[in-house]
Amino acid sequence: MEDFSACALVLAGGKGTRMHSDMPKVLKTLLGEPMLHYVYKALEPSFADRIFTIVGFGAEHVTKAFPDYSERCILQKEQLGTGHALQTAWESIKGSDCEYCFVINGDTPLVNRKSVIDFLEAVREDRADLSFITITPEEPNQFGRVIRNKAGQVTAIVEAKDYDESVYGPASGEVNAGIYCLKVSAVDSLLFSLTNENRSGEYYITDLVDLAVERDLNVTAVNCGNSIDLMGINNPLELAKAESALRERIVAELLEQGVVIHNYENVVVGPRAEVAPGAEISGPCQIFGKSILQTGAIVEANVCMRDANISQNATIRSFSHLESCEVGPECSVGPYGRLRPGAVMERGAKVGNFVEVKKSRLGPEVKASHLTYLGDSEIGAGTNIGAGTITCNYDGKNKFKTVIGEGAFIGSNTALVAPVEIGADALIGAGSTITKKVKDGELAISRSKQVNIRRRNEKS
Ligand code: UD1
Ligand code: CA
């Protein structure tokens, strides 16, 4: 498209009143990723770094969530409508020296790369001054109604609130998807004539259609049927439906690629997760963020993970919770295991039930099978951590490290008061509270001696 230059503008300034949230609507998530993530992904191939974003309500949350785009965020201090949002961005758009500006509502997360490319291609061919995408959903809901004249040409978009059948006749069912492509030089002369004389008292971007038609500009509407992909999301029900459609799509793709999925209706996999053919997943479960499941990895039911890397033939048993961690090949976690950020398990290591691991490296074949907390620690290969062992890593102000060598045996119910070092092949007696270094091969035991006292005279 050398002869055609376009930038993009994402409208993400609104509050999303119908979500009843203190966070901006565009940060509401589908499969663990904010709506805006999907919009940006769809735009990237066509616009690269020429993507502007209007932010307003909760702007700081939006820029923080998407640092790569924050440089081209434009603040709309008061949210006076989609037309006002475009006015606010106009200087930046003109400054980009692009011939066209593609505009998309930030609450349209199911839009895909292909719809964007196809639309741009259509605009490139007919060179309209103003083009937009329309859909014909089963329910027109609150979408802007598209008005065409007898010849079938678009004459206006009228918002649902402002639609008066006595003026416009019965609605056709065709509505505005909130995706536009504007010729910058043509719209320049219309944009600041928008008024807010309507039921909402807002400046509508959609009124540009009416204005453009009045001035005999070339306006086209591209109808894309009733695809759910182009539906805007305004309330929890629409969010749930979109999320469900997206989930089905991802799970179907994984099945096709050779991932074995049990109870697939209840398996939720985010768009950034990578699941290799030959991995096996049971629902219900959630695999979010940049999680990776390598071939032969098994994820049992009721597991929840985000940014977890699960290597070949590792098993994550039921009710485990994993976040920002690495599980090596042949490892086993759970049931009821918890791996917190920075937990790394090397080949064949085992973390059993009610074991929590944070910022710790478990060497190959380390076993911590029951009821344990390992925080800020390094544990050498083959070491066994007895039930109830706790690394006491926090004194209320600072965190301290526990280092355990290879082949050590930590008896049950041991408290390791960090900072502390336990040597290779050391043995710690059950119930010990260890505060001093234990050297290689030493036995350490620190518990009060058992005293048995006769309680009363009993016949011998
Ligand atoms: C809009 C369209 C409607 C269309 C529908 C498609 C207008 C007036 N109406 O209605 O014709 O059918 O989208 O989904 O445009 N925003 C700002 N600043 C503002 C107001 C809104 O950035 O001052 C952003 C919102 O964050 C949102 C987008 O613009 O992402 C659309 O706003 P919204 O209020 O959802 O418009 P709709 O009522 O859905
Ligand atoms: Ca909307």
Coordinates of C-alpha atoms and ligand atoms in Angstrom, one line a residue:
M1 CA 0.0 0.0 0.0
E2 CA 2.7 2.5 -0.9
D3 CA 0.4 5.0 -2.4
F4 CA -1.8 5.0 0.7
S5 CA -0.8 6.3 4.1
A6 CA -2.9 5.8 7.2
C7 CA -2.6 6.2 10.9
A8 CA -5.0 4.8 13.5
L9 CA -6.8 6.3 16.4
V10 CA -8.3 4.2 19.2
L11 CA -11.0 5.8 21.2
A12 CA -10.5 4.7 24.8
G13 CA -11.4 7.7 26.8
G14 CA -14.9 6.8 28.0
K15 CA -15.8 5.5 31.5
G16 CA -18.0 2.6 30.4
T17 CA -20.8 3.6 32.8
R18 CA -22.7 0.4 32.2
M19 CA -19.8 -1.7 33.7
H20 CA -20.2 0.1 37.1
S21 CA -16.5 0.1 37.7
D22 CA -13.8 2.5 38.8
M23 CA -11.5 1.2 36.1
P24 CA -11.9 2.3 32.5
K25 CA -14.0 -0.1 30.4
V26 CA -11.2 -0.8 27.9
L27 CA -9.2 -2.5 30.7
K28 CA -11.9 -5.0 31.5
T29 CA -10.5 -8.4 30.5
L30 CA -11.4 -11.2 28.2
L31 CA -9.5 -14.4 28.9
G32 CA -7.2 -12.5 31.2
E33 CA -6.2 -9.7 28.7
P34 CA -7.7 -6.2 28.6
M35 CA -10.0 -5.3 25.7
L36 CA -7.4 -2.9 24.4
H37 CA -4.8 -5.7 24.0
Y38 CA -7.0 -7.2 21.3
V39 CA -7.6 -4.0 19.5
Y40 CA -3.9 -3.2 19.4
K41 CA -3.0 -6.7 18.2
A42 CA -5.5 -6.3 15.3
L43 CA -4.1 -2.9 14.4
E44 CA -0.4 -3.6 14.7
P45 CA 0.1 -5.3 11.3
S46 CA -1.5 -2.4 9.4
F47 CA -0.3 0.6 11.4
A48 CA 2.9 -0.5 13.3
D49 CA 3.8 2.5 15.4
R50 CA 1.3 5.0 13.9
I51 CA -1.3 4.2 16.5
F52 CA -2.7 7.0 18.6
T53 CA -5.0 6.4 21.6
I54 CA -7.5 8.8 23.1
V55 CA -7.4 8.3 26.9
G56 CA -9.6 10.1 29.4
F57 CA -11.3 8.4 32.3
G58 CA -8.6 6.5 34.3
A59 CA -6.0 7.6 31.7
E60 CA -3.1 6.7 34.0
H61 CA -4.3 3.1 34.3
V62 CA -4.5 2.7 30.5
T63 CA -1.0 4.2 29.9
K64 CA 0.4 2.0 32.6
A65 CA -1.1 -1.1 31.2
F66 CA 0.2 -0.4 27.7
P67 CA 3.6 1.3 28.0
D68 CA 4.4 0.6 24.4
Y69 CA 1.5 2.8 23.3
S70 CA 1.7 5.5 26.0
E71 CA 3.9 7.8 23.9
R72 CA 1.1 8.3 21.5
C73 CA -1.7 8.6 24.0
I74 CA -3.7 11.8 23.9
L75 CA -5.5 13.0 26.9
Q76 CA -9.2 14.0 26.5
K77 CA -9.7 15.8 29.8
E78 CA -13.5 15.9 29.7
Q79 CA -15.2 13.1 27.8
L80 CA -17.7 15.1 25.7
G81 CA -18.3 12.3 23.2
T82 CA -16.7 10.4 20.4
G83 CA -16.7 13.4 18.1
H84 CA -15.0 15.5 20.8
A85 CA -12.4 12.7 21.2
L86 CA -11.6 12.9 17.5
Q87 CA -11.3 16.7 17.8
T88 CA -8.9 16.3 20.7
A89 CA -6.6 14.0 18.7
W90 CA -6.9 16.0 15.4
E91 CA -3.7 18.0 15.8
S92 CA -1.7 14.8 16.3
I93 CA -3.4 13.1 13.4
K94 CA -2.6 16.0 11.1
G95 CA 0.9 16.0 12.4
S96 CA 1.4 12.4 11.3
D97 CA 1.1 13.5 7.7
C98 CA -1.0 10.5 6.8
E99 CA -3.6 10.9 4.1
Y100 CA -6.1 8.7 6.0
C101 CA -7.0 8.2 9.6
F102 CA -8.6 4.9 10.7
V103 CA -10.7 5.3 13.9
I104 CA -11.9 2.5 16.1
N105 CA -13.8 2.3 19.3
G106 CA -11.6 0.8 22.0
D107 CA -14.5 -1.4 23.1
T108 CA -14.4 -3.6 20.0
P109 CA -12.0 -6.4 21.1
L110 CA -13.0 -9.2 18.8
V111 CA -12.0 -7.2 15.7
N112 CA -9.3 -9.1 13.8
R113 CA -6.4 -8.2 11.6
K114 CA -8.2 -9.4 8.5
S115 CA -11.2 -7.2 9.0
V116 CA -8.9 -4.2 9.4
I117 CA -6.8 -5.1 6.3
D118 CA -9.9 -5.8 4.2
F119 CA -11.5 -2.5 5.2
L120 CA -8.3 -0.5 4.4
E121 CA -8.1 -2.3 1.1
A122 CA -11.6 -1.2 0.2
V123 CA -10.8 2.4 1.2
R124 CA -7.6 2.4 -0.8
E125 CA -9.6 1.3 -3.9
D126 CA -12.5 3.7 -3.7
R127 CA -10.7 6.6 -2.0
A128 CA -13.9 7.7 -0.2
D129 CA -13.7 10.8 2.1
L130 CA -15.4 9.0 4.9
S131 CA -16.0 5.2 5.1
F132 CA -17.3 3.1 8.0
I133 CA -18.2 -0.5 8.8
T134 CA -21.8 -1.5 9.4
I135 CA -23.2 -4.7 10.8
T136 CA -26.7 -6.2 10.9
P137 CA -26.8 -7.9 14.3
E138 CA -29.8 -9.9 15.5
E139 CA -30.5 -7.2 18.0
P140 CA -29.7 -3.6 17.1
N141 CA -29.5 -2.7 20.8
Q142 CA -28.0 0.7 21.4
F143 CA -26.0 0.8 18.2
G144 CA -26.2 3.8 16.0
R145 CA -28.8 3.3 13.2
V146 CA -27.6 3.6 9.6
I147 CA -29.9 5.6 7.3
R148 CA -29.8 5.1 3.6
N149 CA -31.7 6.8 0.9
K150 CA -33.8 5.1 -1.8
A151 CA -30.8 4.6 -4.0
G152 CA -29.2 2.8 -1.1
Q153 CA -26.7 5.5 -0.3
V154 CA -25.8 6.3 3.3
T155 CA -27.1 9.6 4.4
A156 CA -26.6 9.5 8.2
I157 CA -26.0 7.6 11.4
V158 CA -28.6 8.3 14.0
E159 CA -27.9 7.2 17.6
A160 CA -30.5 4.8 19.1
K161 CA -31.5 7.5 21.7
D162 CA -32.2 10.0 19.0
Y163 CA -33.9 7.7 16.6
D164 CA -37.4 8.9 15.8
E165 CA -39.5 6.5 13.6
S166 CA -41.8 9.3 12.5
V167 CA -38.8 11.0 11.0
Y168 CA -36.7 8.2 9.8
G169 CA -39.2 5.4 9.3
P170 CA -38.8 1.9 10.7
A171 CA -35.1 1.0 11.4
S172 CA -33.5 -1.3 8.8
G173 CA -31.5 -3.2 11.3
E174 CA -28.2 -2.0 9.8
V175 CA -26.0 -0.3 12.5
N176 CA -22.7 1.4 12.9
A177 CA -19.8 -0.8 14.1
G178 CA -17.7 2.2 15.4
I179 CA -14.9 1.6 12.8
Y180 CA -14.2 4.5 10.4
C181 CA -11.6 5.5 7.9
L182 CA -11.4 9.3 7.3
K183 CA -9.6 11.2 4.7
V184 CA -7.8 13.8 6.8
S185 CA -8.0 16.7 4.3
A186 CA -11.8 16.2 3.8
V187 CA -12.8 15.8 7.4
D188 CA -10.7 18.7 8.5
S189 CA -13.3 21.1 7.2
L190 CA -16.2 19.3 9.0
L191 CA -14.9 18.2 12.3
F192 CA -15.2 21.4 14.2
S193 CA -18.8 22.0 12.9
L194 CA -20.1 19.2 15.1
T195 CA -22.6 20.2 17.7
N196 CA -23.9 18.5 20.8
E197 CA -27.5 19.1 20.1
N198 CA -28.8 15.7 20.8
R199 CA -30.4 13.6 23.6
S200 CA -27.0 12.8 25.2
G201 CA -25.6 16.4 24.9
E202 CA -22.4 14.8 23.4
Y203 CA -20.4 15.5 20.3
Y204 CA -20.9 12.5 18.1
I205 CA -18.3 11.3 15.6
T206 CA -21.2 9.7 13.7
D207 CA -22.6 13.2 12.9
L208 CA -19.7 13.5 10.5
V209 CA -21.6 11.3 8.1
D210 CA -24.5 13.7 7.9
L211 CA -22.2 16.7 7.5
A212 CA -20.2 15.0 4.8
V213 CA -23.3 14.0 2.8
E214 CA -24.5 17.6 3.0
R215 CA -21.3 18.8 1.5
D216 CA -21.4 16.2 -1.3
L217 CA -18.4 14.4 -0.1
N218 CA -17.9 10.8 -1.0
V219 CA -19.3 8.6 1.9
T220 CA -19.3 4.8 1.8
A221 CA -20.5 2.1 4.3
V222 CA -19.1 -1.4 4.1
N223 CA -21.6 -3.9 5.5
C224 CA -20.0 -6.9 7.3
G225 CA -23.2 -8.9 8.1
N226 CA -23.9 -10.0 11.6
S227 CA -20.4 -11.1 12.7
I228 CA -19.9 -10.9 16.5
D229 CA -16.4 -9.8 15.8
L230 CA -17.4 -6.3 15.2
M231 CA -19.7 -5.8 18.2
G232 CA -18.9 -3.2 20.7
I233 CA -19.0 -4.2 24.3
N234 CA -20.9 -1.9 26.7
N235 CA -22.1 -4.1 29.5
P236 CA -21.2 -7.3 31.5
L237 CA -23.5 -9.4 29.3
E238 CA -21.9 -8.3 26.1
L239 CA -18.5 -8.9 27.7
A240 CA -19.4 -12.4 28.8
K241 CA -20.7 -13.3 25.3
A242 CA -17.6 -11.9 23.6
E243 CA -15.3 -13.7 26.0
S244 CA -17.2 -17.0 25.5
A245 CA -16.9 -16.7 21.7
L246 CA -13.2 -16.0 22.0
R247 CA -12.6 -18.9 24.3
E248 CA -14.4 -21.3 22.0
R249 CA -12.2 -20.2 19.1
I250 CA -8.9 -20.6 21.0
V251 CA -9.9 -24.1 22.4
A252 CA -11.0 -25.2 18.9
E253 CA -7.6 -24.1 17.4
L254 CA -5.7 -26.0 20.1
L255 CA -7.7 -29.2 19.6
E256 CA -7.0 -28.9 15.9
Q257 CA -3.3 -28.5 16.5
G258 CA -3.2 -31.7 18.6
V259 CA -3.6 -30.6 22.2
V260 CA -5.7 -33.1 24.1
I261 CA -8.4 -31.4 26.0
H262 CA -10.9 -33.0 28.4
N263 CA -14.1 -31.2 29.4
Y264 CA -13.2 -28.7 26.8
E265 CA -16.3 -26.5 27.4
N266 CA -14.6 -25.4 30.7
V267 CA -11.1 -24.9 29.5
V268 CA -10.1 -21.2 29.4
V269 CA -6.9 -20.4 27.6
G270 CA -5.7 -16.8 27.0
P271 CA -4.6 -15.5 23.6
R272 CA -0.9 -15.2 24.6
A273 CA -0.6 -18.7 26.0
E274 CA 1.4 -21.3 23.9
V275 CA 0.3 -24.9 24.2
A276 CA 2.2 -27.5 22.3
P277 CA 0.6 -30.4 20.5
G278 CA 0.7 -33.4 22.8
A279 CA 0.1 -31.4 26.0
E280 CA -3.0 -32.5 27.9
I281 CA -5.4 -30.2 29.7
S282 CA -8.5 -31.0 31.8
G283 CA -11.3 -28.5 32.5
P284 CA -12.2 -26.6 34.3
C285 CA -8.9 -24.7 34.3
Q286 CA -7.5 -21.3 33.4
I287 CA -4.2 -20.8 31.5
F288 CA -3.5 -17.1 31.3
G289 CA -0.8 -14.6 30.3
K290 CA 2.3 -15.9 28.6
S291 CA 2.0 -19.4 29.9
I292 CA 3.7 -22.1 28.0
L293 CA 2.8 -25.8 28.1
Q294 CA 5.4 -28.0 26.3
T295 CA 4.6 -31.3 24.8
G296 CA 3.6 -34.0 27.3
A297 CA 2.8 -31.5 30.0
I298 CA -0.3 -32.4 31.9
V299 CA -2.6 -29.9 33.5
E300 CA -5.3 -31.5 35.7
A301 CA -8.7 -30.0 36.5
N302 CA -9.1 -26.8 38.6
V303 CA -5.6 -25.5 38.0
C304 CA -5.1 -21.8 37.5
M305 CA -1.9 -20.4 36.0
R306 CA -0.6 -17.1 34.6
D307 CA 2.8 -16.7 33.0
A308 CA 3.9 -20.2 34.0
N309 CA 6.3 -22.2 31.9
I310 CA 5.6 -25.9 32.1
S311 CA 8.2 -28.1 30.5
Q312 CA 7.9 -31.5 28.8
N313 CA 6.1 -34.3 30.7
A314 CA 5.6 -32.2 33.9
T315 CA 2.3 -32.7 35.7
I316 CA 0.3 -30.0 37.4
R317 CA -2.2 -31.7 39.6
S318 CA -5.6 -30.4 40.6
F319 CA -6.2 -27.2 42.5
S320 CA -2.8 -25.8 42.0
H321 CA -2.1 -22.1 41.5
L322 CA 0.9 -21.0 39.5
E323 CA 2.2 -17.5 38.7
S324 CA 5.4 -16.3 36.9
C325 CA 7.2 -19.6 37.5
E326 CA 9.1 -22.3 35.7
V327 CA 8.4 -26.0 36.1
G328 CA 11.1 -28.2 34.6
P329 CA 10.7 -31.4 32.7
E330 CA 9.2 -34.4 34.6
C331 CA 8.4 -32.2 37.6
S332 CA 5.2 -32.6 39.6
V333 CA 3.2 -29.9 41.4
G334 CA 0.2 -30.4 43.7
P335 CA -2.5 -31.3 44.2
Y336 CA -3.0 -28.0 46.0
G337 CA 0.4 -26.7 45.1
R338 CA 1.2 -23.0 45.0
L339 CA 4.1 -21.6 42.9
R340 CA 4.5 -17.8 43.3
P341 CA 6.6 -15.5 41.2
G342 CA 10.2 -16.6 40.9
A343 CA 9.6 -20.2 41.7
V344 CA 11.9 -22.4 39.5
M345 CA 11.8 -26.2 39.6
E346 CA 14.5 -28.1 37.8
R347 CA 14.1 -31.6 36.2
G348 CA 12.1 -34.1 38.3
A349 CA 11.6 -31.9 41.3
K350 CA 8.4 -32.3 43.3
V351 CA 6.2 -29.9 45.1
G352 CA 3.3 -31.7 46.9
N353 CA 0.1 -30.7 48.6
F354 CA -0.1 -27.4 50.5
V355 CA 3.4 -26.4 49.5
E356 CA 4.1 -22.8 48.7
V357 CA 7.2 -21.8 46.8
K358 CA 8.2 -18.2 46.2
K359 CA 11.4 -16.8 44.6
S360 CA 13.2 -20.1 45.1
R361 CA 15.2 -22.5 43.0
L362 CA 14.6 -26.2 43.6
G363 CA 17.4 -28.2 42.0
P364 CA 16.8 -31.5 40.1
E365 CA 14.9 -34.2 42.1
V366 CA 14.3 -31.9 45.1
K367 CA 11.2 -33.1 47.0
A368 CA 9.0 -31.0 49.1
S369 CA 6.0 -33.2 49.4
H370 CA 3.8 -31.8 52.1
L371 CA 2.8 -28.6 53.9
T372 CA 5.9 -26.4 53.4
Y373 CA 6.8 -22.8 52.7
L374 CA 10.0 -22.1 50.7
G375 CA 10.7 -18.5 50.1
D376 CA 13.9 -16.8 48.9
S377 CA 15.8 -20.1 48.9
E378 CA 18.1 -22.2 46.8
I379 CA 17.9 -25.9 47.3
G380 CA 20.5 -28.3 45.8
A381 CA 19.8 -31.4 43.8
G382 CA 18.2 -34.4 45.4
T383 CA 17.5 -32.7 48.8
N384 CA 14.4 -33.8 50.7
I385 CA 12.4 -31.2 52.5
G386 CA 10.3 -32.8 55.3
A387 CA 6.6 -32.0 55.9
G388 CA 6.0 -28.7 57.7
T389 CA 9.4 -27.2 56.9
I390 CA 9.3 -23.4 56.8
T391 CA 11.9 -20.9 55.6
C392 CA 11.6 -18.0 58.0
N393 CA 12.6 -15.4 55.4
Y394 CA 11.0 -12.2 56.8
D395 CA 11.8 -10.3 59.9
G396 CA 9.0 -7.8 59.4
K397 CA 11.2 -5.5 57.4
N398 CA 13.6 -7.4 55.2
K399 CA 13.7 -10.7 53.4
F400 CA 16.6 -13.1 53.9
K401 CA 17.9 -16.1 52.0
T402 CA 18.1 -19.8 52.8
V403 CA 20.7 -21.9 50.9
I404 CA 20.6 -25.6 51.1
G405 CA 23.2 -27.9 49.5
E406 CA 22.8 -31.0 47.5
G407 CA 21.5 -34.3 49.0
A408 CA 20.5 -32.8 52.3
F409 CA 17.7 -34.1 54.4
I410 CA 15.6 -31.6 56.3
G411 CA 13.5 -33.3 59.0
S412 CA 9.8 -32.6 59.4
N413 CA 8.7 -29.4 61.1
T414 CA 12.0 -27.6 60.8
A415 CA 12.1 -23.8 61.0
L416 CA 15.1 -22.4 58.9
V417 CA 15.6 -18.9 60.2
A418 CA 17.2 -17.0 57.4
P419 CA 19.8 -15.9 56.5
V420 CA 21.0 -19.4 57.0
E421 CA 23.1 -22.1 55.1
I422 CA 22.7 -25.8 55.2
G423 CA 25.6 -27.8 53.7
A424 CA 25.4 -30.7 51.2
D425 CA 24.4 -34.0 52.7
A426 CA 23.5 -32.4 56.0
L427 CA 20.8 -33.9 58.1
I428 CA 18.5 -31.8 60.2
G429 CA 16.6 -33.5 63.0
A430 CA 12.8 -33.1 62.9
G431 CA 11.4 -30.2 64.8
S432 CA 14.6 -28.2 64.8
T433 CA 14.8 -24.4 64.7
I434 CA 18.0 -23.7 62.7
T435 CA 19.6 -20.3 63.1
K436 CA 23.3 -21.1 62.5
K437 CA 25.1 -22.5 59.5
V438 CA 25.3 -26.3 59.2
K439 CA 28.3 -27.5 57.4
D440 CA 28.5 -30.3 54.7
G441 CA 27.7 -33.7 56.1
E442 CA 26.8 -32.4 59.6
L443 CA 23.8 -33.5 61.7
A444 CA 22.1 -30.6 63.4
I445 CA 19.4 -30.9 65.9
S446 CA 18.0 -28.2 68.0
R447 CA 15.0 -29.1 70.1
S448 CA 14.5 -29.5 73.8
K449 CA 15.1 -33.0 75.1
Q450 CA 12.1 -35.1 75.8
V451 CA 11.4 -35.6 79.5
N452 CA 9.0 -38.3 80.6
I453 CA 7.7 -37.9 84.1
R454 CA 5.5 -40.3 85.9
R455 CA 2.2 -38.6 86.6
R456 CA 0.9 -40.8 89.5
N457 CA 1.8 -44.1 91.1
E458 CA 0.8 -46.8 88.9
K459 CA 0.9 -50.5 89.7
S460 CA 4.0 -51.9 88.1
Ligands
UD1_1 C1 -20.8 4.3 19.4 C2 -21.4 5.0 18.2 C3 -22.5 4.1 17.7 C4 -22.0 2.7 17.3 C5 -21.3 2.1 18.5 C6 -20.6 0.8 18.1 C7 -21.1 7.3 18.7 C8 -21.8 8.6 19.0 N1 -21.9 6.3 18.6 O1 -21.8 4.2 20.4 O2 -23.1 4.7 16.5 O3 -23.1 1.9 16.9 O4 -20.3 3.0 19.1 O5 -20.0 0.1 19.1 O6 -20.0 7.3 18.5 N2 -15.0 7.5 24.0 C9 -14.0 8.4 24.2 N3 -14.3 9.7 24.6 C10 -15.6 10.1 24.8 C11 -16.6 9.1 24.6 C12 -16.3 7.9 24.2 O7 -12.8 8.1 24.0 O8 -15.8 11.3 25.1 C13 -14.7 6.1 23.6 C14 -15.2 5.1 24.6 O9 -14.1 4.8 25.5 C15 -15.5 3.9 23.7 C16 -15.8 4.5 22.3 O10 -15.3 5.9 22.4 O11 -14.4 3.0 23.5 C17 -17.2 4.5 22.0 O12 -18.0 5.1 23.0 P1 -19.3 4.5 23.6 O13 -19.8 5.4 24.6 O14 -19.1 3.1 23.9 O15 -20.2 4.6 22.3 P2 -21.5 3.8 22.0 O16 -22.7 4.4 22.8 O17 -21.3 2.4 22.1
CA2 CA -19.6 1.2 22.8

